[in-house]
CSV table of C-alpha atoms in Angstrom, one decimal:
chain,number,residue,atom,x,y,z
A,1,MET,CA,-27.9,77.1,-63.0
A,2,LEU,CA,-26.1,78.4,-59.8
A,3,LYS,CA,-24.9,76.7,-56.5
A,4,LYS,CA,-24.7,78.3,-53.1
A,5,ILE,CA,-21.2,78.6,-51.8
A,6,VAL,CA,-21.8,79.4,-48.2
A,7,VAL,CA,-23.4,77.4,-45.4
A,8,SER,CA,-25.6,80.0,-43.8
A,9,ILE,CA,-26.5,79.9,-40.1
A,10,ILE,CA,-29.6,81.9,-40.8
A,11,ILE,CA,-31.0,79.2,-43.1
A,12,VAL,CA,-30.5,76.7,-40.3
A,13,CYS,CA,-32.1,78.9,-37.7
A,14,PHE,CA,-34.8,80.7,-39.7
A,15,PHE,CA,-35.7,78.3,-42.6
A,16,ALA,CA,-34.9,75.0,-41.0
A,17,GLY,CA,-36.3,76.0,-37.6
A,18,CYS,CA,-33.5,74.7,-35.4
A,19,ARG,CA,-30.4,76.2,-33.7
A,20,PRO,CA,-26.8,75.3,-34.4
A,21,SER,CA,-25.4,72.6,-32.1
A,22,PRO,CA,-23.7,72.2,-29.8
A,23,VAL,CA,-24.2,75.5,-28.0
A,24,ASN,CA,-23.8,76.6,-24.4
A,25,SER,CA,-26.7,78.2,-22.4
A,26,ALA,CA,-25.4,81.7,-22.9
A,27,VAL,CA,-25.1,81.3,-26.6
A,28,SER,CA,-28.5,79.6,-26.7
A,29,GLN,CA,-30.0,82.6,-24.9
A,30,ASN,CA,-28.4,85.1,-27.3
A,31,ILE,CA,-29.9,83.1,-30.3
A,32,ASP,CA,-33.3,83.2,-28.7
A,33,ASP,CA,-33.0,87.0,-28.2
A,34,VAL,CA,-32.2,87.5,-31.9
A,35,MET,CA,-35.1,85.2,-32.9
A,36,THR,CA,-37.5,87.0,-30.6
A,37,LYS,CA,-36.4,90.5,-31.8
A,38,ASN,CA,-37.0,89.5,-35.4
A,39,GLN,CA,-40.1,87.3,-35.1
A,40,TYR,CA,-42.1,89.9,-37.0
A,41,ILE,CA,-39.6,90.4,-39.8
A,42,LEU,CA,-42.4,90.6,-42.4
A,43,GLY,CA,-44.3,93.3,-40.5
A,44,ASP,CA,-46.4,90.8,-38.6
A,45,LEU,CA,-48.5,89.3,-41.4
A,46,THR,CA,-52.1,88.5,-40.6
A,47,GLU,CA,-53.5,85.0,-40.9
A,48,GLU,CA,-55.3,86.1,-44.0
A,49,GLN,CA,-52.1,87.4,-45.6
A,50,LYS,CA,-50.3,84.2,-44.8
A,51,LEU,CA,-52.9,82.0,-46.3
A,52,GLU,CA,-53.1,84.3,-49.3
A,53,ASP,CA,-49.4,83.8,-49.9
A,54,TYR,CA,-49.7,80.0,-49.3
A,55,GLU,CA,-52.7,79.7,-51.7
A,56,TYR,CA,-50.9,81.9,-54.3
A,57,MET,CA,-47.9,79.6,-54.1
A,58,TRP,CA,-49.9,76.5,-54.7
A,59,THR,CA,-52.1,77.9,-57.4
A,60,ASN,CA,-49.1,79.1,-59.4
A,61,LEU,CA,-47.0,76.0,-58.9
A,62,LYS,CA,-49.8,73.8,-60.0
A,63,ALA,CA,-50.2,75.9,-63.2
A,64,SER,CA,-46.5,76.3,-63.9
A,65,PHE,CA,-44.3,73.6,-62.2
A,66,PRO,CA,-44.0,70.5,-64.5
A,67,PHE,CA,-42.8,67.9,-62.1
A,68,PHE,CA,-45.6,67.1,-59.6
A,69,GLY,CA,-46.3,63.9,-61.5
A,70,VAL,CA,-42.6,63.0,-61.1
A,71,ALA,CA,-42.8,63.8,-57.5
A,72,SER,CA,-45.8,61.5,-57.0
A,73,ARG,CA,-44.2,58.7,-58.8
A,74,LEU,CA,-41.2,59.1,-56.4
A,75,GLY,CA,-43.5,58.6,-53.5
A,76,ILE,CA,-44.2,62.2,-52.5
A,77,ASP,CA,-47.7,62.9,-51.3
A,78,VAL,CA,-48.3,66.2,-53.1
A,79,SER,CA,-51.9,66.8,-52.0
A,80,GLY,CA,-51.2,65.6,-48.4
A,81,ILE,CA,-48.3,68.0,-48.2
A,82,GLU,CA,-50.5,70.9,-49.4
A,83,LYS,CA,-53.1,70.1,-46.8
A,84,GLU,CA,-50.7,69.5,-43.9
A,85,TYR,CA,-48.9,72.8,-44.3
A,86,GLU,CA,-52.1,74.8,-44.8
A,87,GLU,CA,-53.0,73.8,-41.2
A,88,LYS,CA,-49.6,74.7,-40.0
A,89,ILE,CA,-49.7,78.1,-41.7
A,90,ILE,CA,-53.0,78.9,-40.0
A,91,ASP,CA,-51.5,77.9,-36.7
A,92,SER,CA,-48.3,79.9,-37.1
A,93,HIS,CA,-47.7,82.5,-34.4
A,94,ASN,CA,-45.4,84.9,-36.0
A,95,ASP,CA,-43.4,85.6,-39.2
A,96,VAL,CA,-40.5,83.3,-38.4
A,97,GLU,CA,-42.9,80.3,-38.0
A,98,PHE,CA,-44.5,81.3,-41.3
A,99,LEU,CA,-41.2,81.3,-43.1
A,100,LYS,CA,-40.2,78.1,-41.6
A,101,TYR,CA,-43.4,76.3,-42.6
A,102,ILE,CA,-43.1,77.6,-46.2
A,103,ASN,CA,-39.6,76.4,-46.3
A,104,ASP,CA,-40.5,73.0,-44.7
A,105,CYS,CA,-43.4,72.5,-47.2
A,106,ILE,CA,-41.2,73.1,-50.3
A,107,SER,CA,-38.3,71.0,-48.8
A,108,ASN,CA,-40.6,67.9,-49.0
A,109,PHE,CA,-40.0,67.9,-52.7
A,110,THR,CA,-36.2,67.4,-52.2
A,111,LYS,CA,-35.4,70.0,-54.9
A,112,ILE,CA,-37.0,68.0,-57.7
A,113,GLY,CA,-36.9,70.4,-60.7
A,114,HIS,CA,-34.9,72.8,-58.6
A,115,LEU,CA,-38.0,73.6,-56.5
A,116,SER,CA,-36.8,75.4,-53.4
A,117,VAL,CA,-37.1,78.5,-51.3
A,118,LEU,CA,-34.3,80.9,-52.3
A,119,ASP,CA,-32.1,81.4,-49.3
A,120,PRO,CA,-30.4,84.7,-48.4
A,121,GLN,CA,-26.9,83.7,-49.6
A,122,LEU,CA,-28.1,82.6,-53.0
A,123,TYR,CA,-30.4,85.6,-53.3
A,124,GLU,CA,-27.3,87.8,-52.8
A,125,TYR,CA,-25.4,85.8,-55.4
A,126,VAL,CA,-28.1,85.9,-58.1
A,127,LYS,CA,-29.9,89.2,-57.7
A,128,ASP,CA,-27.5,91.0,-60.2
A,129,THR,CA,-26.7,87.9,-62.3
A,130,PHE,CA,-29.1,88.7,-65.1
A,131,LYS,CA,-28.6,92.5,-65.1
A,132,ASP,CA,-26.8,92.7,-68.4
A,133,TYR,CA,-28.6,89.9,-70.2
A,134,PRO,CA,-31.5,91.2,-72.5
A,135,MET,CA,-33.0,87.7,-72.7
A,136,ARG,CA,-33.1,87.5,-68.9
A,137,GLU,CA,-34.9,90.7,-68.1
A,138,ALA,CA,-37.8,88.9,-66.5
A,139,TRP,CA,-35.4,87.1,-64.1
A,140,TYR,CA,-33.7,90.4,-63.2
A,141,ASN,CA,-37.0,92.3,-62.7
A,142,VAL,CA,-38.7,89.6,-60.6
A,143,ILE,CA,-35.9,89.0,-58.2
A,144,ASN,CA,-35.2,92.7,-57.6
A,145,ASN,CA,-38.7,93.7,-56.6
A,146,GLU,CA,-38.9,96.0,-53.6
A,147,LYS,CA,-40.6,93.6,-51.2
A,148,THR,CA,-38.2,90.7,-51.9
A,149,GLU,CA,-35.2,93.0,-51.7
A,150,LYS,CA,-36.3,94.2,-48.3
A,151,LEU,CA,-37.0,90.8,-46.9
A,152,TYR,CA,-33.6,89.3,-48.1
A,153,LEU,CA,-31.7,92.3,-46.9
A,154,ASN,CA,-33.3,91.9,-43.4
A,155,LEU,CA,-32.4,88.1,-43.5
A,156,LEU,CA,-28.8,88.9,-44.4
A,157,ASN,CA,-28.6,91.4,-41.6
A,158,ILE,CA,-30.0,88.9,-39.1
A,159,GLU,CA,-27.4,86.4,-40.4
A,160,LYS,CA,-24.7,88.9,-39.4
A,161,GLU,CA,-26.2,88.9,-35.9
A,162,TYR,CA,-25.9,85.1,-35.7
A,163,ALA,CA,-22.4,85.4,-37.0
A,164,ASN,CA,-21.4,87.5,-34.0
A,165,ILE,CA,-22.7,84.7,-31.8
A,166,ILE,CA,-21.5,81.7,-33.7
A,167,PRO,CA,-18.9,82.2,-36.4
A,168,VAL,CA,-20.3,81.3,-39.9
A,169,GLN,CA,-18.6,78.3,-41.4
A,170,THR,CA,-17.7,78.7,-45.0
A,171,ASN,CA,-17.7,75.9,-47.7
A,172,TYR,CA,-15.6,77.4,-50.5
A,173,THR,CA,-14.6,74.8,-52.9
A,174,GLU,CA,-10.7,74.8,-53.0
A,175,GLY,CA,-8.8,72.4,-55.2
A,176,ASN,CA,-11.8,72.0,-57.5
A,177,VAL,CA,-9.8,70.2,-60.1
A,178,ILE,CA,-7.8,67.1,-59.0
A,179,THR,CA,-5.5,65.5,-61.5
A,180,ARG,CA,-3.3,62.4,-61.3
A,181,ILE,CA,-1.6,59.8,-63.5
A,182,ILE,CA,-2.9,56.3,-63.0
A,183,VAL,CA,-0.7,54.6,-65.5
A,184,PRO,CA,2.0,56.6,-67.1
A,185,GLY,CA,1.4,57.0,-70.8
A,186,GLU,CA,-1.8,55.0,-70.6
A,187,ILE,CA,-4.4,56.3,-68.1
A,188,ALA,CA,-4.9,59.9,-66.9
A,189,TYR,CA,-7.4,61.0,-64.4
A,190,MET,CA,-9.2,64.3,-63.7
A,191,LYS,CA,-11.8,64.9,-61.0
A,192,ILE,CA,-13.9,68.1,-61.1
A,193,ASN,CA,-16.0,68.7,-58.0
A,194,THR,CA,-18.3,71.5,-59.3
A,195,PHE,CA,-19.0,73.5,-62.4
A,196,LEU,CA,-19.5,76.7,-60.6
A,197,GLN,CA,-19.5,79.8,-62.9
A,198,ASP,CA,-17.0,81.5,-60.7
A,199,PHE,CA,-14.4,78.8,-61.3
A,200,ILE,CA,-14.4,78.7,-65.1
A,201,GLN,CA,-11.5,81.1,-65.7
A,202,ARG,CA,-9.5,79.9,-62.6
A,203,ASP,CA,-9.8,76.3,-63.6
A,204,TYR,CA,-9.2,76.7,-67.4
A,205,GLU,CA,-5.4,76.9,-67.2
A,206,ILE,CA,-5.2,74.0,-64.7
A,207,ILE,CA,-7.2,71.8,-67.1
A,208,ILE,CA,-5.5,72.9,-70.2
A,209,ASP,CA,-2.1,72.3,-68.8
A,210,PHE,CA,-3.0,68.9,-67.7
A,211,LEU,CA,-4.6,68.0,-71.0
A,212,ARG,CA,-1.5,69.1,-72.8
A,213,GLU,CA,0.6,66.9,-70.5
A,214,VAL,CA,-1.5,63.8,-71.2
A,215,SER,CA,-2.3,64.5,-74.8
A,216,SER,CA,-0.7,61.3,-76.0
A,217,TYR,CA,-2.4,59.0,-73.5
A,218,LYS,CA,-4.7,56.2,-74.6
A,219,ASN,CA,-7.3,56.9,-71.9
A,220,LEU,CA,-8.6,60.1,-70.2
A,221,ILE,CA,-11.0,59.6,-67.2
A,222,ILE,CA,-13.1,62.6,-66.3
A,223,ASP,CA,-14.7,62.1,-62.9
A,224,ILE,CA,-17.8,64.3,-62.2
A,225,THR,CA,-19.3,62.0,-59.5
A,226,ASP,CA,-21.1,64.1,-56.8
A,227,ASN,CA,-20.8,67.2,-59.0
A,228,GLY,CA,-24.0,69.1,-58.3
A,229,GLY,CA,-23.7,71.3,-61.3
A,230,GLY,CA,-23.2,75.1,-61.7
A,231,SER,CA,-22.9,76.4,-65.3
A,232,ASP,CA,-23.0,74.8,-68.6
A,233,ASN,CA,-20.3,77.3,-69.7
A,234,TYR,CA,-17.9,75.4,-67.4
A,235,TRP,CA,-18.0,72.1,-69.1
A,236,MET,CA,-18.4,73.6,-72.6
A,237,GLN,CA,-15.3,75.8,-72.3
A,238,ASN,CA,-13.1,73.8,-70.0
A,239,ILE,CA,-13.8,70.2,-71.0
A,240,VAL,CA,-15.4,69.7,-74.4
A,241,ALA,CA,-14.0,72.7,-76.4
A,242,PRO,CA,-10.3,71.8,-75.7
A,243,LEU,CA,-10.7,68.2,-76.6
A,244,ILE,CA,-12.7,68.3,-79.9
A,245,LYS,CA,-11.4,68.9,-83.4
A,246,ASP,CA,-14.9,69.6,-85.0
A,247,LYS,CA,-18.1,71.0,-83.8
A,248,LEU,CA,-20.4,68.6,-81.8
A,249,SER,CA,-24.1,69.1,-81.5
A,250,PHE,CA,-27.4,67.4,-80.8
A,251,THR,CA,-31.1,68.4,-80.6
A,252,GLN,CA,-33.0,68.3,-77.3
A,253,TYR,CA,-36.8,68.6,-76.8
A,254,LEU,CA,-38.3,70.6,-73.9
A,255,LEU,CA,-41.9,70.8,-72.9
A,256,PHE,CA,-43.7,73.6,-71.0
A,257,THR,CA,-47.0,75.1,-69.9
A,258,SER,CA,-48.0,78.6,-70.7
A,259,SER,CA,-49.0,80.2,-67.4
A,260,PRO,CA,-49.1,83.7,-65.8
A,261,ASN,CA,-45.9,83.0,-63.9
A,262,ASN,CA,-44.0,81.2,-66.7
A,263,ASP,CA,-45.0,83.5,-69.6
A,264,PRO,CA,-42.6,86.5,-68.8
A,265,TYR,CA,-39.7,84.1,-68.7
A,266,LEU,CA,-40.8,82.2,-71.8
A,267,ASN,CA,-41.2,85.5,-73.7
A,268,ASP,CA,-37.9,87.1,-72.6
A,269,SER,CA,-35.9,84.0,-73.4
A,270,GLY,CA,-37.4,83.7,-76.9
A,271,ILE,CA,-38.7,80.2,-76.1
A,272,PHE,CA,-42.4,80.9,-76.6
A,273,ILE,CA,-42.1,82.5,-80.0
A,274,ASN,CA,-39.9,79.6,-81.2
A,275,SER,CA,-42.2,76.9,-79.7
A,276,LYS,CA,-44.9,74.8,-81.3
A,277,SER,CA,-48.2,73.4,-79.9
A,278,ILE,CA,-47.8,70.2,-77.9
A,279,ASP,CA,-50.0,68.5,-80.5
A,280,GLU,CA,-47.1,68.7,-83.0
A,281,LEU,CA,-44.6,67.0,-80.7
A,282,PRO,CA,-42.9,64.1,-82.5
A,283,TYR,CA,-43.5,60.5,-81.2
A,284,PHE,CA,-41.4,59.4,-78.3
A,285,LYS,CA,-41.6,55.8,-77.2
A,286,ASN,CA,-41.2,56.3,-73.5
A,287,ILE,CA,-42.9,59.7,-72.8
A,288,ASN,CA,-45.1,59.7,-69.8
A,289,LYS,CA,-48.7,60.2,-71.2
A,290,ASP,CA,-50.0,61.5,-67.9
A,291,ASP,CA,-47.3,64.2,-67.7
A,292,LEU,CA,-47.9,65.1,-71.3
A,293,LYS,CA,-51.5,66.2,-70.6
A,294,GLN,CA,-50.3,69.3,-68.6
A,295,PHE,CA,-48.3,70.9,-71.4
A,296,THR,CA,-49.3,73.5,-73.9
A,297,ASN,CA,-46.2,73.8,-76.0
A,298,PHE,CA,-42.7,72.4,-76.8
A,299,PHE,CA,-39.6,73.5,-78.4
A,300,SER,CA,-36.5,71.9,-79.8
A,301,SER,CA,-33.0,73.4,-79.1
A,302,GLU,CA,-29.6,72.6,-80.5
A,303,VAL,CA,-26.8,72.2,-78.0
A,304,SER,CA,-23.5,72.7,-79.7
A,305,VAL,CA,-19.8,73.2,-78.9
A,306,GLU,CA,-17.1,74.6,-81.2
A,307,PRO,CA,-13.4,73.5,-80.8
A,308,ASP,CA,-11.3,75.8,-78.6
A,309,GLU,CA,-8.5,77.7,-80.3
A,310,ASN,CA,-6.2,75.9,-77.9
A,311,SER,CA,-7.7,72.6,-78.8
A,312,ILE,CA,-5.6,69.6,-77.6
A,313,ASP,CA,-4.7,67.0,-80.2
A,314,PHE,CA,-6.1,64.1,-78.1
A,315,ASN,CA,-6.7,60.9,-79.9
A,316,GLY,CA,-7.3,58.6,-76.9
A,317,LYS,CA,-10.6,57.4,-75.5
A,318,ILE,CA,-12.5,59.7,-73.1
A,319,TRP,CA,-14.4,58.2,-70.2
A,320,THR,CA,-16.7,60.2,-67.8
A,321,LEU,CA,-17.7,58.9,-64.4
A,322,ILE,CA,-21.2,59.7,-63.1
A,323,ASN,CA,-23.5,58.9,-60.2
A,324,ASN,CA,-26.9,59.9,-58.8
A,325,ASN,CA,-25.5,63.1,-57.3
A,326,VAL,CA,-24.7,64.4,-60.7
A,327,TYR,CA,-27.3,67.1,-61.3
A,328,SER,CA,-28.2,70.2,-63.2
A,329,ALA,CA,-25.3,71.5,-65.3
A,330,SER,CA,-23.3,68.3,-64.6
A,331,ASP,CA,-26.1,66.2,-65.9
A,332,SER,CA,-26.3,68.6,-68.9
A,333,TYR,CA,-22.7,67.6,-69.6
A,334,SER,CA,-23.6,63.9,-69.2
A,335,GLU,CA,-26.6,64.3,-71.6
A,336,PHE,CA,-24.2,65.9,-74.1
A,337,CYS,CA,-21.9,62.9,-73.9
A,338,ALA,CA,-24.8,60.5,-74.3
A,339,ASN,CA,-26.0,62.3,-77.4
A,340,THR,CA,-22.8,63.2,-79.2
A,341,HIS,CA,-20.6,60.3,-78.0
A,342,PHE,CA,-18.0,62.8,-77.0
A,343,SER,CA,-17.3,60.5,-74.0
A,344,THR,CA,-18.2,57.1,-72.7
A,345,LEU,CA,-20.3,57.3,-69.5
A,346,VAL,CA,-19.6,54.9,-66.7
A,347,GLY,CA,-21.4,54.6,-63.3
A,348,GLU,CA,-25.0,55.0,-62.4
A,349,ASN,CA,-27.9,57.2,-63.6
A,350,THR,CA,-27.5,60.9,-62.9
A,351,GLY,CA,-29.9,62.9,-60.8
A,352,GLY,CA,-31.2,64.7,-63.9
A,353,ASP,CA,-32.6,68.2,-64.6
A,354,GLY,CA,-29.9,69.1,-66.9
A,355,ILE,CA,-32.0,69.8,-69.9
A,356,GLY,CA,-33.3,73.3,-69.7
A,357,ILE,CA,-32.3,76.9,-68.8
A,358,ASP,CA,-31.9,78.9,-65.6
A,359,PRO,CA,-34.6,78.2,-62.9
A,360,VAL,CA,-37.3,80.8,-62.8
A,361,TYR,CA,-38.8,82.6,-59.7
A,362,LEU,CA,-42.1,82.8,-58.0
A,363,ILE,CA,-42.5,85.7,-55.6
A,364,LEU,CA,-45.1,85.4,-52.8
A,365,PRO,CA,-47.1,88.8,-52.9
A,366,ASN,CA,-47.3,89.6,-49.1
A,367,SER,CA,-44.1,88.2,-47.7
A,368,GLY,CA,-41.8,88.7,-50.7
A,369,VAL,CA,-40.4,85.1,-50.3
A,370,ALA,CA,-38.8,83.9,-53.5
A,371,LEU,CA,-39.2,80.4,-54.7
A,372,ARG,CA,-37.2,79.0,-57.7
A,373,TYR,CA,-38.1,76.1,-60.0
A,374,SER,CA,-37.5,74.7,-63.5
A,375,MET,CA,-40.3,75.5,-65.8
A,376,LEU,CA,-39.0,73.2,-68.6
A,377,TYR,CA,-39.6,69.4,-68.8
A,378,GLY,CA,-36.6,68.0,-70.7
A,379,LEU,CA,-36.8,64.8,-72.6
A,380,ASN,CA,-34.1,62.1,-72.8
A,381,LEU,CA,-33.6,60.5,-76.3
A,382,ASP,CA,-36.3,58.0,-75.7
A,383,GLY,CA,-38.8,60.5,-74.4
A,384,SER,CA,-38.5,59.7,-70.7
A,385,SER,CA,-38.2,62.5,-68.2
A,386,ASN,CA,-34.7,63.6,-67.7
A,387,GLN,CA,-35.6,64.8,-64.2
A,388,GLU,CA,-37.1,61.5,-63.3
A,389,PHE,CA,-34.6,59.1,-64.8
A,390,GLY,CA,-31.5,61.2,-65.3
A,391,THR,CA,-28.9,60.3,-67.9
A,392,THR,CA,-28.2,56.6,-68.3
A,393,PRO,CA,-24.5,55.5,-68.5
A,394,ASP,CA,-23.2,53.4,-71.3
A,395,PHE,CA,-21.8,51.0,-68.7
A,396,LYS,CA,-23.4,50.7,-65.2
A,397,SER,CA,-21.4,49.9,-62.2
A,398,PRO,CA,-22.3,46.8,-60.3
A,399,ASP,CA,-23.6,47.3,-56.8
A,400,GLY,CA,-20.9,48.0,-54.4
A,401,GLU,CA,-18.4,48.9,-57.1
A,402,SER,CA,-17.3,52.5,-57.7
A,403,PRO,CA,-17.5,54.0,-61.2
A,404,LEU,CA,-13.7,54.4,-61.3
A,405,ASP,CA,-13.2,50.7,-60.6
A,406,THR,CA,-15.7,49.8,-63.2
A,407,CYS,CA,-14.0,52.1,-65.7
A,408,LEU,CA,-10.5,50.7,-65.0
A,409,LYS,CA,-11.8,47.2,-65.5
A,410,LEU,CA,-13.3,48.2,-68.9
A,411,ILE,CA,-10.0,49.8,-69.9
A,412,GLU,CA,-8.1,46.7,-69.0
A,413,ARG,CA,-10.6,44.5,-70.9
A,414,ASN,CA,-10.3,46.6,-74.0
A,415,ASN,CA,-6.4,46.5,-74.0
C-alpha cells in the first residue's frame, strides 16, 4: 500500500494530456518538440494492437476487479466509459494519444479500489519493493517484465527532458508528525499526515518521545484526517504497539474472484489455499447481494498487534480523528480501532479500501502499460463494502464542524 512522493511533469503532459501552466511561447515550443519526438514511444502501435490492449484491459478487469458494482452505485457509467474510450482509442493518432486515453479512461473511476494507471515515479518506487519477499513473487515478476521496464524507463527519461525545460516540483512530506499540547496535563494532540513506509523509522522516535511526555495525560488525540495511507506497518509499529499493554486483534473477511490475472497473486500470497468457497461465507446483514454474485471464494484473516518493548504506560483515553480522505492504510488503522476499541473514532466516514493487501498489477500485452487495482473486497463488521462505505466513526461531526472541534466538545462533556 504505497503513495507517490513526487509530482511528475511527465504525468501531467503525457498521461493527463496537458502542458504545465503558465509557460511562455519558447517553453511551449520546447515542450511540443519533446512530445513530437516521443510520439511513437511504444514503437508506433497499430490500431489493431491498441484495440487488443484495450480489450485485454477490460476483459481482465471485468473478470478480476471487484468494485464495478460499487462504481455504478456511486454514479459512474461503467459501460458508457468502456464504449466512449474504445472509440477514442480507434481514433488515436500516435502512442502518446493512446497512453492518454488509457489513463483518462481509468481516471474516470477516481481510484476506487486503487484502480489506476501506474505512473513512472510510482513504478520506479515499487519495481524492487517485493524483490526479497517470497510471498510477493508474482508482484515482482509482473512489474519487472521486459516490455514494462522499457516503457517506464523511456517515460522517466522523457520526464528528465521536461525537467530541463520546467523544473520538477517536489512534494516531499516534511514535518510528517505534528504534536502540541492543547490543555497541559489534560489533552495532548498528534497529527500524522501520511503512513508512508519510508517514514516509519524516522517518525518512531518523534512519536515515542511525545508519548512519553504525555503518558499521564487524560486524553490523547491522534489526528489522521486527510491521511491517504501508505503502510500498515506505520500505524502498527508507531501508534498501536507503543500504546497497548496486551495484544489486540480482530478477524476480517475478504472476498475475491479466481481469475487468470488474480490467481498468481492469490497463490503466492497464500490466500487461495487458505480460502473457502463463497457458499460457506457466514451471514452478514448488510452485504450487497448483487456484488456477492461475482465472487468465487472468501478468506478470513486475523489482524493483530503486539505491545512494543518500549510500550508507554498510557491510561488515558485515545481519540482518533478521521474524514473522507482517510484511505487505504489509514483506513486500515481506522478499521482496527473500530473492531478492537483501541481508540474512539470521531469525524466522518473514511474513504475506505483499507481491508486487504497490496494492490496487484495488470500489464497490457502490446504497450507494457501497468494498471494497479485491489483484488480483494473487504467487509465491514456488518458486511457492507469497506470500499463503498468506509469505516464509520463512533461519533460523527455535525455539518460544518471539524472532527477536532467535535472531539474537544466530547472531552469537555465527559469531564
